[in-house]
Short mmCIF file of C-alpha atoms in Angstrom, two decimals:
data_model
loop_
_atom_site.label_atom_id
_atom_site.label_comp_id
_atom_site.label_asym_id
_atom_site.label_seq_id
_atom_site.Cartn_x
_atom_site.Cartn_y
_atom_site.Cartn_z
CA UNK A 1 -0.99 -1.85 30.59
CA UNK A 2 -3.61 -1.81 27.85
CA UNK A 3 -4.33 -4.81 25.62
CA UNK A 4 -4.87 -4.08 21.92
CA UNK A 5 -6.33 -6.52 19.39
CA UNK A 6 -4.85 -5.94 15.92
CA UNK A 7 -6.56 -7.63 12.96
CA UNK A 8 -4.72 -7.34 9.64
CA UNK A 9 -5.47 -8.84 6.24
CA UNK A 10 -1.79 -9.54 5.55
CA UNK A 11 1.04 -10.30 7.98
CA UNK A 12 2.89 -7.14 8.95
CA UNK A 13 6.40 -8.56 8.58
CA UNK A 14 8.60 -8.24 6.63
CA UNK A 15 7.48 -4.76 5.45
CA UNK A 16 8.28 -5.48 1.80
CA UNK A 17 5.19 -4.14 0.00
CA UNK A 18 3.05 -1.04 0.35
CA UNK A 19 0.17 -2.35 2.46
CA UNK A 20 2.56 -4.24 4.73
CA UNK A 21 4.72 -1.16 5.25
CA UNK A 22 1.82 0.81 6.72
CA UNK A 23 0.52 -2.07 8.84
CA UNK A 24 4.07 -2.79 10.09
CA UNK A 25 4.55 0.73 11.37
CA UNK A 26 1.03 0.83 12.83
CA UNK A 27 1.83 -2.40 14.69
CA UNK A 28 5.08 -0.94 16.01
CA UNK A 29 3.32 2.23 17.12
CA UNK A 30 0.53 0.30 18.84
CA UNK A 31 3.19 -1.60 20.79
CA UNK A 32 4.15 1.69 22.45
CA UNK A 33 0.55 2.07 23.65
CA UNK A 34 -0.03 -1.42 25.05
CA UNK A 35 0.30 -5.16 24.54
CA UNK A 36 -0.54 -6.00 20.93
CA UNK A 37 -2.32 -9.26 20.10
CA UNK A 38 -2.08 -9.88 16.36
CA UNK A 39 -4.35 -12.07 14.22
CA UNK A 40 -3.52 -12.00 10.53
CA UNK A 41 -3.31 -13.90 7.27
CA UNK A 42 -0.32 -14.95 5.20
CA UNK A 43 -1.08 -15.40 1.50
CA UNK A 44 2.54 -16.17 0.59
CA UNK A 45 4.41 -19.15 2.15
CA UNK A 46 7.39 -16.84 2.67
CA UNK A 47 5.27 -14.79 5.09
CA UNK A 48 4.90 -17.74 7.44
CA UNK A 49 7.34 -18.39 10.26
CA UNK A 50 8.00 -14.80 11.35
CA UNK A 51 6.46 -15.13 14.81
CA UNK A 52 9.85 -14.58 16.42
CA UNK A 53 10.37 -11.26 14.65
CA UNK A 54 6.77 -10.19 15.29
CA UNK A 55 7.32 -10.97 18.96
CA UNK A 56 9.45 -7.84 19.20
CA UNK A 57 6.21 -5.83 19.10
CA UNK A 58 3.40 -8.31 19.82
CA UNK A 59 2.47 -10.07 23.03
CA UNK A 60 0.78 -12.82 21.00
CA UNK A 61 0.76 -13.69 17.31
CA UNK A 62 -1.66 -15.77 15.26
CA UNK A 63 -0.75 -16.12 11.55
CA UNK A 64 -3.13 -18.17 9.41
CA UNK A 65 -2.37 -19.22 5.83
CA UNK A 66 -4.81 -17.90 3.22
CA UNK A 67 -5.00 -20.05 0.10
CA UNK A 68 -8.42 -19.18 -1.31
CA UNK A 69 -8.12 -18.17 -4.96
CA UNK A 70 -9.95 -15.35 -6.71
CA UNK A 71 -12.17 -17.71 -8.72
CA UNK A 72 -13.48 -19.47 -5.61
CA UNK A 73 -13.94 -16.12 -3.87
CA UNK A 74 -15.97 -14.81 -6.82
CA UNK A 75 -18.26 -17.86 -6.79
CA UNK A 76 -18.79 -17.52 -3.03
CA UNK A 77 -19.48 -13.80 -3.39
CA UNK A 78 -22.12 -14.35 -6.08
CA UNK A 79 -23.77 -17.11 -4.06
CA UNK A 80 -23.87 -15.08 -0.85
CA UNK A 81 -24.48 -11.58 -2.21
CA UNK A 82 -21.28 -10.28 -0.62
CA UNK A 83 -18.31 -8.51 -2.13
CA UNK A 84 -15.51 -10.60 -3.61
CA UNK A 85 -13.16 -8.80 -1.23
CA UNK A 86 -15.07 -10.11 1.78
CA UNK A 87 -15.36 -13.62 0.38
CA UNK A 88 -11.65 -13.77 -0.44
CA UNK A 89 -10.79 -13.22 3.23
CA UNK A 90 -13.67 -15.18 4.76
CA UNK A 91 -12.19 -17.96 6.88
CA UNK A 92 -13.74 -20.25 9.48
CA UNK A 93 -10.28 -20.65 11.02
CA UNK A 94 -9.91 -16.89 11.44
CA UNK A 95 -13.38 -16.62 12.97
CA UNK A 96 -12.43 -19.28 15.51
CA UNK A 97 -9.10 -17.59 16.21
CA UNK A 98 -10.69 -14.19 16.84
CA UNK A 99 -13.38 -15.76 19.01
CA UNK A 100 -10.68 -17.44 21.13
CA UNK A 101 -8.74 -14.19 21.48
CA UNK A 102 -11.88 -12.33 22.57
CA UNK A 103 -12.71 -15.05 25.08
CA UNK A 104 -9.24 -14.89 26.65
CA UNK A 105 -9.28 -11.25 27.76
CA UNK A 106 -10.98 -7.89 27.61
CA UNK A 107 -9.36 -5.59 25.05
CA UNK A 108 -8.96 -1.90 25.71
CA UNK A 109 -8.82 -1.17 21.98
CA UNK A 110 -9.33 -2.96 18.65
CA UNK A 111 -7.57 -1.86 15.47
CA UNK A 112 -8.73 -3.34 12.15
CA UNK A 113 -6.43 -2.97 9.17
CA UNK A 114 -8.13 -3.21 5.75
CA UNK A 115 -11.86 -3.47 5.26
CA UNK A 116 -11.86 -7.22 4.59
CA UNK A 117 -11.10 -7.84 8.28
CA UNK A 118 -14.15 -5.97 9.62
CA UNK A 119 -16.23 -9.14 9.17
CA UNK A 120 -14.45 -10.62 12.20
CA UNK A 121 -15.45 -7.88 14.67
CA UNK A 122 -18.57 -8.65 16.75
CA UNK A 123 -21.38 -6.13 16.39
CA UNK A 124 -21.06 -4.88 19.98
CA UNK A 125 -17.26 -4.37 19.98
CA UNK A 126 -15.92 -0.81 19.41
CA UNK A 127 -13.04 -0.63 16.94
CA UNK A 128 -10.96 1.71 14.80
CA UNK A 129 -11.18 0.87 11.10
CA UNK A 130 -8.15 1.61 8.92
CA UNK A 131 -9.53 1.42 5.38
CA UNK A 132 -6.25 2.88 4.03
CA UNK A 133 -7.83 3.59 0.63
CA UNK A 134 -11.43 3.71 -0.58
CA UNK A 135 -11.51 0.38 -2.40
CA UNK A 136 -14.97 0.96 -3.87
CA UNK A 137 -13.64 3.98 -5.79
CA UNK A 138 -10.77 1.89 -7.09
CA UNK A 139 -13.11 -0.77 -8.47
CA UNK A 140 -15.33 1.91 -9.98
CA UNK A 141 -12.27 3.15 -11.87
CA UNK A 142 -11.48 -0.41 -12.95
CA UNK A 143 -15.02 -0.74 -14.30
CA UNK A 144 -14.56 2.30 -16.53
CA UNK A 145 -11.69 0.56 -18.34
CA UNK A 146 -13.12 -2.97 -18.32
CA UNK A 147 -14.91 -4.62 -21.23
CA UNK A 148 -17.55 -7.32 -21.50
CA UNK A 149 -18.42 -9.39 -18.41
CA UNK A 150 -15.54 -7.91 -16.41
CA UNK A 151 -17.19 -4.48 -16.52
CA UNK A 152 -20.25 -5.96 -14.80
CA UNK A 153 -18.03 -7.74 -12.25
CA UNK A 154 -16.12 -4.55 -11.41
CA UNK A 155 -19.30 -2.45 -11.22
CA UNK A 156 -20.89 -5.00 -8.90
CA UNK A 157 -17.82 -4.99 -6.65
CA UNK A 158 -17.70 -1.19 -6.59
CA UNK A 159 -21.39 -0.90 -5.68
CA UNK A 160 -21.35 -3.58 -3.01
CA UNK A 161 -18.06 -2.36 -1.55
CA UNK A 162 -19.42 1.16 -1.24
CA UNK A 163 -22.40 -0.15 0.74
CA UNK A 164 -20.12 -2.36 2.84
CA UNK A 165 -17.73 0.51 3.59
CA UNK A 166 -20.61 2.73 4.71
CA UNK A 167 -21.94 0.05 7.08
CA UNK A 168 -18.50 -0.62 8.56
CA UNK A 169 -17.81 3.10 8.99
CA UNK A 170 -21.16 3.47 10.76
CA UNK A 171 -20.10 0.83 13.29
CA UNK A 172 -16.52 2.06 13.83
CA UNK A 173 -15.54 4.59 16.49
CA UNK A 174 -13.22 6.07 13.84
CA UNK A 175 -12.50 5.36 10.17
CA UNK A 176 -9.03 6.09 8.85
CA UNK A 177 -7.89 6.89 5.30
CA UNK A 178 -4.37 7.51 4.06
CA UNK A 179 -4.77 11.11 2.90
CA UNK A 180 -7.09 14.05 3.44
CA UNK A 181 -8.21 13.83 -0.19
CA UNK A 182 -9.13 10.16 0.28
CA UNK A 183 -10.86 10.92 3.59
CA UNK A 184 -12.88 13.71 1.99
CA UNK A 185 -13.93 11.41 -0.85
CA UNK A 186 -14.94 8.76 1.68
CA UNK A 187 -17.05 11.27 3.64
CA UNK A 188 -18.83 12.43 0.50
CA UNK A 189 -19.43 8.97 -0.96
CA UNK A 190 -20.34 7.11 2.23
CA UNK A 191 -21.98 9.86 4.26
CA UNK A 192 -19.97 8.62 7.24
CA UNK A 193 -18.84 10.73 10.16
CA UNK A 194 -15.81 10.18 12.40
CA UNK A 195 -13.53 9.93 9.34
CA UNK A 196 -9.87 10.92 9.77
CA UNK A 197 -6.77 11.11 7.58
CA UNK A 198 -3.75 9.25 8.98
CA UNK A 199 -1.02 9.62 6.39
CA UNK A 200 1.73 7.16 5.59
CA UNK A 201 5.21 7.97 6.81
CA UNK A 202 8.68 6.87 5.82
CA UNK A 203 11.57 5.36 7.76
CA UNK A 204 14.18 7.93 6.76
CA UNK A 205 16.89 6.15 8.75
CA UNK A 206 16.43 2.99 6.67
CA UNK A 207 15.85 4.80 3.38
CA UNK A 208 19.05 6.83 3.70
CA UNK A 209 21.40 6.94 0.70
CA UNK A 210 24.43 7.11 2.99
CA UNK A 211 26.11 3.72 2.97
CA UNK A 212 23.85 2.17 0.32
CA UNK A 213 25.79 0.62 -2.55
CA UNK A 214 24.05 1.22 -5.90
CA UNK A 215 23.63 -1.75 -8.21
CA UNK A 216 25.96 -1.56 -11.17
CA UNK A 217 24.24 -0.63 -14.43
CA UNK A 218 25.62 0.97 -17.56
CA UNK A 219 24.19 4.29 -18.69
CA UNK A 220 21.35 6.38 -17.22
CA UNK A 221 18.81 4.28 -15.37
CA UNK A 222 15.12 5.03 -14.84
CA UNK A 223 13.62 2.98 -11.99
CA UNK A 224 10.11 1.94 -11.00
CA UNK A 225 9.51 -0.04 -7.79
CA UNK A 226 6.43 -1.92 -6.66
CA UNK A 227 4.54 -5.17 -6.26
CA UNK A 228 4.38 -6.31 -9.87
CA UNK A 229 1.22 -8.39 -9.77
CA UNK A 230 -0.76 -5.36 -8.56
CA UNK A 231 -2.89 -4.10 -11.41
CA UNK A 232 -2.15 -0.34 -11.16
CA UNK A 233 1.60 -1.08 -11.16
CA UNK A 234 1.30 -3.40 -14.15
CA UNK A 235 -0.68 -0.82 -16.11
CA UNK A 236 1.80 1.90 -15.15
CA UNK A 237 4.89 0.13 -16.46
CA UNK A 238 3.17 -1.08 -19.62
CA UNK A 239 2.11 2.50 -20.38
CA UNK A 240 5.56 3.86 -19.60
CA UNK A 241 7.35 1.35 -21.85
CA UNK A 242 5.00 1.89 -24.78
CA UNK A 243 4.41 5.64 -24.54
CA UNK A 244 7.27 7.30 -22.65
CA UNK A 245 10.45 5.25 -23.00
CA UNK A 246 10.61 5.65 -26.80
CA UNK A 247 10.85 9.42 -26.20
CA UNK A 248 13.98 8.94 -24.04
CA UNK A 249 16.41 7.11 -26.32
CA UNK A 250 19.53 7.14 -24.11
CA UNK A 251 18.28 5.48 -20.92
CA UNK A 252 17.29 2.06 -19.63
CA UNK A 253 14.21 1.30 -17.55
CA UNK A 254 14.30 -1.06 -14.54
CA UNK A 255 11.06 -2.54 -13.17
CA UNK A 256 11.96 -3.62 -9.64
CA UNK A 257 9.54 -5.70 -7.58
CA UNK A 258 8.31 -9.14 -6.67
CA UNK A 259 5.85 -11.35 -8.59
CA UNK A 260 5.98 -9.78 -12.07
CA UNK A 261 3.07 -10.98 -14.17
CA UNK A 262 3.58 -12.48 -17.66
CA UNK A 263 2.54 -9.09 -19.09
CA UNK A 264 5.35 -7.43 -17.14
CA UNK A 265 7.89 -10.12 -18.06
CA UNK A 266 6.96 -9.59 -21.70
CA UNK A 267 8.32 -6.03 -21.48
CA UNK A 268 11.92 -7.25 -21.02
CA UNK A 269 14.27 -6.07 -23.75
CA UNK A 270 17.69 -4.52 -24.23
CA UNK A 271 16.30 -1.35 -22.70
CA UNK A 272 13.91 -2.80 -20.12
CA UNK A 273 15.05 -4.76 -17.05
CA UNK A 274 12.55 -6.80 -15.03
CA UNK A 275 14.25 -7.85 -11.81
CA UNK A 276 11.59 -9.78 -9.97
CA UNK A 277 12.03 -9.83 -6.20
CA UNK A 278 15.25 -8.26 -4.93
CA UNK A 279 16.85 -8.59 -1.50
CA UNK A 280 17.08 -4.83 -0.99
CA UNK A 281 15.31 -2.30 -3.17
CA UNK A 282 17.53 0.52 -1.93
CA UNK A 283 20.41 -0.48 -4.19
CA UNK A 284 18.24 -0.05 -7.26
CA UNK A 285 16.82 3.26 -6.05
CA UNK A 286 20.34 4.50 -5.34
CA UNK A 287 21.38 3.56 -8.88
CA UNK A 288 18.54 5.52 -10.46
CA UNK A 289 19.18 8.72 -12.34
CA UNK A 290 15.45 9.25 -11.87
CA UNK A 291 12.66 7.27 -10.17
CA UNK A 292 9.27 7.30 -11.86
CA UNK A 293 5.75 6.68 -10.61
CA UNK A 294 3.64 6.78 -13.80
CA UNK A 295 0.50 5.37 -12.19
CA UNK A 296 -2.68 5.95 -14.14
CA UNK A 297 -4.76 4.92 -11.10
CA UNK A 298 -3.46 5.71 -7.62
CA UNK A 299 -5.15 6.13 -4.25
CA UNK A 300 -3.73 7.86 -1.20
CA UNK A 301 -0.01 8.22 -0.54
CA UNK A 302 2.41 6.20 -2.65
CA UNK A 303 5.15 4.59 -0.53
CA UNK A 304 7.30 4.18 -3.63
CA UNK A 305 7.43 7.95 -4.04
CA UNK A 306 8.27 8.58 -0.39
CA UNK A 307 11.02 5.94 -0.50
CA UNK A 308 12.63 7.52 -3.54
CA UNK A 309 12.37 10.98 -1.99
CA UNK A 310 13.99 9.73 1.22
CA UNK A 311 16.79 8.21 -0.86
CA UNK A 312 17.43 11.69 -2.33
CA UNK A 313 16.58 10.64 -5.86
CA UNK A 314 14.84 12.88 -8.41
CA UNK A 315 11.25 11.70 -8.86
CA UNK A 316 8.82 12.18 -11.73
CA UNK A 317 5.27 11.15 -10.85
CA UNK A 318 1.89 11.19 -12.51
CA UNK A 319 -0.73 13.59 -11.21
CA UNK A 320 -2.53 10.65 -9.57
CA UNK A 321 0.62 9.32 -7.87
CA UNK A 322 1.61 12.75 -6.54
CA UNK A 323 -1.84 13.85 -5.40
CA UNK A 324 -1.66 12.69 -1.78
CA UNK A 325 1.92 13.76 -1.10
CA UNK A 326 2.85 17.11 0.44
CA UNK A 327 6.07 17.31 -1.57
CA UNK A 328 6.44 21.10 -1.55
CA UNK A 329 7.67 21.17 -5.14
CA UNK A 330 10.48 18.65 -4.62
CA UNK A 331 9.28 16.17 -7.26
CA UNK A 332 8.39 16.51 -10.93
CA UNK A 333 4.79 15.96 -11.99
CA UNK A 334 3.58 15.08 -15.48
CA UNK A 335 0.13 14.62 -16.94
CA UNK A 336 0.92 12.78 -20.17
CA UNK A 337 3.67 10.89 -22.00
CA UNK A 338 5.23 13.99 -23.54
CA UNK A 339 5.29 15.67 -20.13
CA UNK A 340 6.90 12.63 -18.51
CA UNK A 341 9.58 12.46 -21.18
CA UNK A 342 10.30 16.18 -20.90
CA UNK A 343 10.67 16.03 -17.10
CA UNK A 344 12.96 12.99 -17.32
CA UNK A 345 15.13 14.46 -20.07
CA UNK A 346 15.61 17.63 -18.00
CA UNK A 347 16.76 15.56 -15.02
CA UNK A 348 19.18 13.55 -17.15
CA UNK A 349 20.58 16.68 -18.81
CA UNK A 350 21.50 18.47 -15.55
CA UNK A 351 22.95 16.09 -12.91
CA UNK A 352 23.77 18.95 -10.52
CA UNK A 353 20.21 20.26 -10.51
CA UNK A 354 18.91 16.69 -10.23
CA UNK A 355 21.10 16.07 -7.18
CA UNK A 356 19.89 19.28 -5.55
CA UNK A 357 16.26 18.30 -6.21
CA UNK A 358 16.88 14.89 -4.66
CA UNK A 359 18.45 16.40 -1.56
CA UNK A 360 15.48 18.75 -1.20
CA UNK A 361 13.12 15.79 -1.50
CA UNK A 362 14.95 13.92 1.28
CA UNK A 363 14.84 17.00 3.51
CA UNK A 364 11.10 17.22 2.88
CA UNK A 365 10.48 13.62 3.93
CA UNK A 366 12.48 14.10 7.14
CA UNK A 367 10.55 17.26 7.93
CA UNK A 368 7.08 16.05 7.01
CA UNK A 369 6.78 12.26 7.00
CA UNK A 370 8.29 10.67 10.11
CA UNK A 371 6.13 7.69 11.18
CA UNK A 372 5.91 8.71 14.84
CA UNK A 373 4.46 12.09 13.92
CA UNK A 374 2.03 10.62 11.37
CA UNK A 375 0.68 7.99 13.81
CA UNK A 376 0.58 10.15 16.95
CA UNK A 377 -3.23 10.66 16.74
CA UNK A 378 -3.91 6.91 17.11
CA UNK A 379 -3.78 6.94 20.91
CA UNK A 380 -6.64 9.42 21.10
CA UNK A 381 -8.67 7.72 18.38
CA UNK A 382 -8.33 4.37 20.18
CA UNK A 383 -9.28 5.89 23.53
CA UNK A 384 -5.85 5.19 25.00
CA UNK A 385 -4.61 8.76 25.45
#
């Protein structure tokens, strides 16, 4: 049986945020191809202690706490000439752990999840690099909106990340992005070859409305789900509350997700619910008259949209949030606040049509986005076919 080294920037269990969902299902798929040896970070104390659960899919598990803050990472990056992203995940303990794993056995394949982890792969070791998204493009977009010194910081990160991504892609036997649009952008911006799109999937058995008890809320409920200290999510809900919600007077808006920032907490009102972390997001999705994804900046495929589609809920998404999803017309798309409000009002005004749209969306996810089908090319890309 093959041995596979899996390096991930964040522990792949529990799959309770977007990047962990993808890495979790990659890990599970790799376990069908060989013995998986996982080395990863935990940046939340609650992500420690899951070795038993991870043992269902991994032959060995090394989880190291990551406590380095952004300020220290920025200082280290400036001093060393590296990206802040690299510095944030630079760890002597991880280098020692990876060196020990490489000394123990010969690996038939190496899978690196998220660009920050490429720094741990020796120069002579072939590997598959899962960038997921093109982070340099994300920071370039941040720079456009930034002011003062932060604009310089974001531009520096975008420039250095672009160079870093190109170097890593040149070393990798294959570079993976989450959508064909993202892969095409990566090819054009980096000049790299051997670039492939491996889309996100959805666990339609877990995200199944049958048997899910909706949370009890009075009146029509609009729901947004996501990690609420992630900048694009924060900007999305702030924009929605200020620009869209006033145009929909008869509904409440629930922001559902862990770690809401003070800016998100400040949105709470009679019409805006900020839940913080919830035990099971499905109850809130099931309660939604409509799920929204009003992201102003989005890269690749949005798990939050796939989850809502699988739960047979009507979805209204921004152009950016919908771009990577092959939805076949089963979600609403809006380009501005007036368009968002119009789409949502139409859903609220016709429950029968909304239900039919939701059922069509679930059928589309079952047909198009099963994880096994999405990840099937990995065996060939890893040289394990």
